[in-house]
Short mmCIF file of C-alpha atoms in Angstrom, two decimals:
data_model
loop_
_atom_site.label_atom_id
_atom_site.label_comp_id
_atom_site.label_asym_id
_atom_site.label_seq_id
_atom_site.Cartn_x
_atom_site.Cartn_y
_atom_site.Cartn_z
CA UNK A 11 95.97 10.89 -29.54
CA UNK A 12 99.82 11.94 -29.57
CA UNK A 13 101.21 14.52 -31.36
CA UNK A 14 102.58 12.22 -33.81
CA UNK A 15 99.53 11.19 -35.48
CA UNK A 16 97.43 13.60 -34.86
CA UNK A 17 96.24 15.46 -37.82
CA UNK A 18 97.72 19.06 -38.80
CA UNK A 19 95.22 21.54 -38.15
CA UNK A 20 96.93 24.44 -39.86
CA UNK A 21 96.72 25.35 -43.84
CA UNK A 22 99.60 23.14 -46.11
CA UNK A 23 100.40 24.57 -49.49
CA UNK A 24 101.33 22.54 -52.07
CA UNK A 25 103.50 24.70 -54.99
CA UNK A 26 105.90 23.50 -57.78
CA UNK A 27 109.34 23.20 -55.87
CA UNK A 28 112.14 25.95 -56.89
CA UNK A 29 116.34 25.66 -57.18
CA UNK A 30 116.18 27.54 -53.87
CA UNK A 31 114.40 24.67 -52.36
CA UNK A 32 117.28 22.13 -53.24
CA UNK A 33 119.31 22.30 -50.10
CA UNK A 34 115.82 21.31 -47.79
CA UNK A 35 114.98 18.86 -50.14
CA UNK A 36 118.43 16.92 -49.95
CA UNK A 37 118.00 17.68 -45.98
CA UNK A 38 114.94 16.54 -45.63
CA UNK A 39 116.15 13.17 -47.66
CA UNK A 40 119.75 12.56 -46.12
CA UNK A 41 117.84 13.23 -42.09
CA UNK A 42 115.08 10.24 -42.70
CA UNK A 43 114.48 8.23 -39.75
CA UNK A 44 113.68 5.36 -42.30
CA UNK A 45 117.26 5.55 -43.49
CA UNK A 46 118.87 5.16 -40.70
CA UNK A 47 121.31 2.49 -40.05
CA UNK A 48 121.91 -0.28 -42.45
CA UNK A 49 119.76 1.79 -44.82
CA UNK A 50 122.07 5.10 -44.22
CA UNK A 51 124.16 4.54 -47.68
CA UNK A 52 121.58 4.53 -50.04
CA UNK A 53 121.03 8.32 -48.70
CA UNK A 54 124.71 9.35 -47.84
CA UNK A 55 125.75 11.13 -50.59
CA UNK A 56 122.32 11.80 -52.10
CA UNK A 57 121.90 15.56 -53.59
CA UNK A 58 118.62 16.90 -54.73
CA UNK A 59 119.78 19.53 -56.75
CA UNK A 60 118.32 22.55 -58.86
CA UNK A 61 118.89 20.69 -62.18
CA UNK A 62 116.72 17.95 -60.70
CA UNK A 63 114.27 20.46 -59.53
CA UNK A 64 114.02 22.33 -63.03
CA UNK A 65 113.71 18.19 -64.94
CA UNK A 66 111.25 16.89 -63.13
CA UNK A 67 107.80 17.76 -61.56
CA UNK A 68 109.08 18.44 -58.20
CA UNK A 69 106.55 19.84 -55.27
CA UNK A 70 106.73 20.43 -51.60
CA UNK A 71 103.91 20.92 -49.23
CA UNK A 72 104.55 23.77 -47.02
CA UNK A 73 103.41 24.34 -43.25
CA UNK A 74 101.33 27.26 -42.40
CA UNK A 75 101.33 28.97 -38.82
CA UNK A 76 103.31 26.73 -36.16
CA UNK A 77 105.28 25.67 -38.96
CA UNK A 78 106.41 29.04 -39.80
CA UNK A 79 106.58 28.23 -44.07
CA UNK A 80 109.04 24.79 -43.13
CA UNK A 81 108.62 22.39 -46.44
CA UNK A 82 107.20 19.02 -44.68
CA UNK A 83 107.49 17.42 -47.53
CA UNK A 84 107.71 16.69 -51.36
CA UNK A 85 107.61 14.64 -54.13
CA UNK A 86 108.74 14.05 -57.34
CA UNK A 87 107.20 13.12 -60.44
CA UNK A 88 108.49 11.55 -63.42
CA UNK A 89 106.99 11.78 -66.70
CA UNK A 90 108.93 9.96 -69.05
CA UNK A 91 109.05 6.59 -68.17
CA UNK A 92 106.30 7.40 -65.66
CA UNK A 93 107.46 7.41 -62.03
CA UNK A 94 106.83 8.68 -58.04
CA UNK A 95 110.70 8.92 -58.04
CA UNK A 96 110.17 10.76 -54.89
CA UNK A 97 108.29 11.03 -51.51
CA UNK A 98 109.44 12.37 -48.64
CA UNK A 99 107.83 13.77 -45.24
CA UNK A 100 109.56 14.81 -42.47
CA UNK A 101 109.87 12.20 -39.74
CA UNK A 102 107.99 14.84 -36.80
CA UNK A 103 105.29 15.44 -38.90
CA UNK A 104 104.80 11.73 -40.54
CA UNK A 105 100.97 10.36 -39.72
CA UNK A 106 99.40 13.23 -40.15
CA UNK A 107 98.02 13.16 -43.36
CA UNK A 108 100.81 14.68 -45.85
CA UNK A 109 101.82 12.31 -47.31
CA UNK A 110 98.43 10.98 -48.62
CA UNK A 111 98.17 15.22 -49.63
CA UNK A 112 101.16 14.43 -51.56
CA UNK A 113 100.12 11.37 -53.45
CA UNK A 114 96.64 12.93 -53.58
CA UNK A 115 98.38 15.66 -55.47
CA UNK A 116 100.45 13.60 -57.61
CA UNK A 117 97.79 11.78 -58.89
CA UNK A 118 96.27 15.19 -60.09
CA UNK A 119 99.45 16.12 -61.92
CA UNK A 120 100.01 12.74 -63.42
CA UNK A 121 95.69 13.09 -64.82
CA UNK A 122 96.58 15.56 -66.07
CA UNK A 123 100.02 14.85 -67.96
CA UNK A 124 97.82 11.97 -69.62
CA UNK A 125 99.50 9.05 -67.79
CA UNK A 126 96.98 6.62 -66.35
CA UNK A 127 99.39 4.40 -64.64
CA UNK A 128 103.65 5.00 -62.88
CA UNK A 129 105.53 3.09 -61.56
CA UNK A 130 107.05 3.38 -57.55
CA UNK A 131 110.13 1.79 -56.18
CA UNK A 132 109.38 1.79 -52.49
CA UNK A 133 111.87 2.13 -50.01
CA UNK A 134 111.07 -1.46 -47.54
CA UNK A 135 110.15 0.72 -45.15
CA UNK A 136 106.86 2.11 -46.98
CA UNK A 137 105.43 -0.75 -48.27
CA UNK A 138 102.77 -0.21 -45.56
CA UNK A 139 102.41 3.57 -46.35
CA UNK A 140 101.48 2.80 -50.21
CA UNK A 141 99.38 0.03 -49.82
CA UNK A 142 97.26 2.40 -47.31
CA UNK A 143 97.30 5.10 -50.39
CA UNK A 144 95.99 2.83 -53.20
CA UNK A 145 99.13 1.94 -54.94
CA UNK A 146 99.17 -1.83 -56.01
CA UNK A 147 102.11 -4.36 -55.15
CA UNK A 148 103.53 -5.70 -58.59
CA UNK A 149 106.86 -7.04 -57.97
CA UNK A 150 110.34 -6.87 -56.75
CA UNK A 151 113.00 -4.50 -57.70
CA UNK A 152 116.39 -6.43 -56.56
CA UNK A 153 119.47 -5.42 -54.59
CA UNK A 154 121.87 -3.38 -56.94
CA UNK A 155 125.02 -3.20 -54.65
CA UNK A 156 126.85 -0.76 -53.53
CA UNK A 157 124.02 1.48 -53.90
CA UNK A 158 120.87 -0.65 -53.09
CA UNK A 159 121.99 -3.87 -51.23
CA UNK A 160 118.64 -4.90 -50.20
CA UNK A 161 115.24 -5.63 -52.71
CA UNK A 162 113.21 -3.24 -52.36
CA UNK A 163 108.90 -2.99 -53.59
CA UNK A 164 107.86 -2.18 -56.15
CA UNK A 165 104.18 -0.46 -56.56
CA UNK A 166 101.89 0.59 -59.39
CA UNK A 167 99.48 3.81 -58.86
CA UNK A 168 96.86 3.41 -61.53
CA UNK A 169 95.42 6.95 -62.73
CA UNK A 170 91.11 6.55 -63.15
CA UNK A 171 90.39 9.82 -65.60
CA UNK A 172 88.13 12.25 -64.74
#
């Protein structure tokens, strides 16, 4: 098995994201191998910033041992309309599990916020990732140039309760 997809061995901590996570966050977005070339504008200029941090339910899952405390990767939870308005793992440490962690984890905070169903506009890219996570296909979010010039998925999680 290569390194790339073989599972992490080594504790990950999930904890609420803080401002002083901001600057990795907006790395770990704007250094995506998924938005890479024709993709590359839609992350350009992006920012995660402290004020975004502080609105929304922000987490990161953090690396134990050979990853020294390094975020690998976060999310971001919307409550109000209800949205996954971001997912992110870090491109040497994709297929190894943390990203199911994350929606695992989101699904747990959305339970218990009361919401039984959110919305995700997937980047193309993805599709694959949250079909393999449970989320269900319901339509097409379109192009919305010069930000978004392509249509991208979009995906429904539905919440079960406890």
């Amino acid at each position: 098995m290569s390194s790339r997809t073989s599972p992490i061995r080594q504790p990950i901590t999930i904890r609420r994201a803080v401002a002083g996570d901001a600057k990795r966050l907006t790395r770990l977005v704007r250094g995506s191998g998924a938005y890479e070339g024709k993709y590359a504008a839609a992350v350009a200029g992006y920012r995660v910033g402290a004020d975004y941090i502080e609105a929304h339910r922000t987490f990161v899952a953090v690396g134990a041992d050979e990853h020294g405390g390094r975020v690998l990767g976060f999310y971001s939870l919307v409550l109000a309309p209800p949205e996954l308005d971001l997912l992110f793992v870090a491109d040497d440490v994709q297929g190894r599990g943390i990203g199911r962690l994350l929606v695992s984890h989101m699904q747990s905070e959305a339970r218990a916020a009361g919401i039984d169903r959110l919305k995700v506009v997937s980047h193309v890219l993805a599709e694959g990732f949250y079909h393999r996570v449970g989320a269900v296909r319901t339509g097409t979010a379109f192009a919305n140039p010069p930000a978004v010039p392509w249509d991208r998925p979009e995906f429904e999680f539905r919440i079960p309760s406890e």
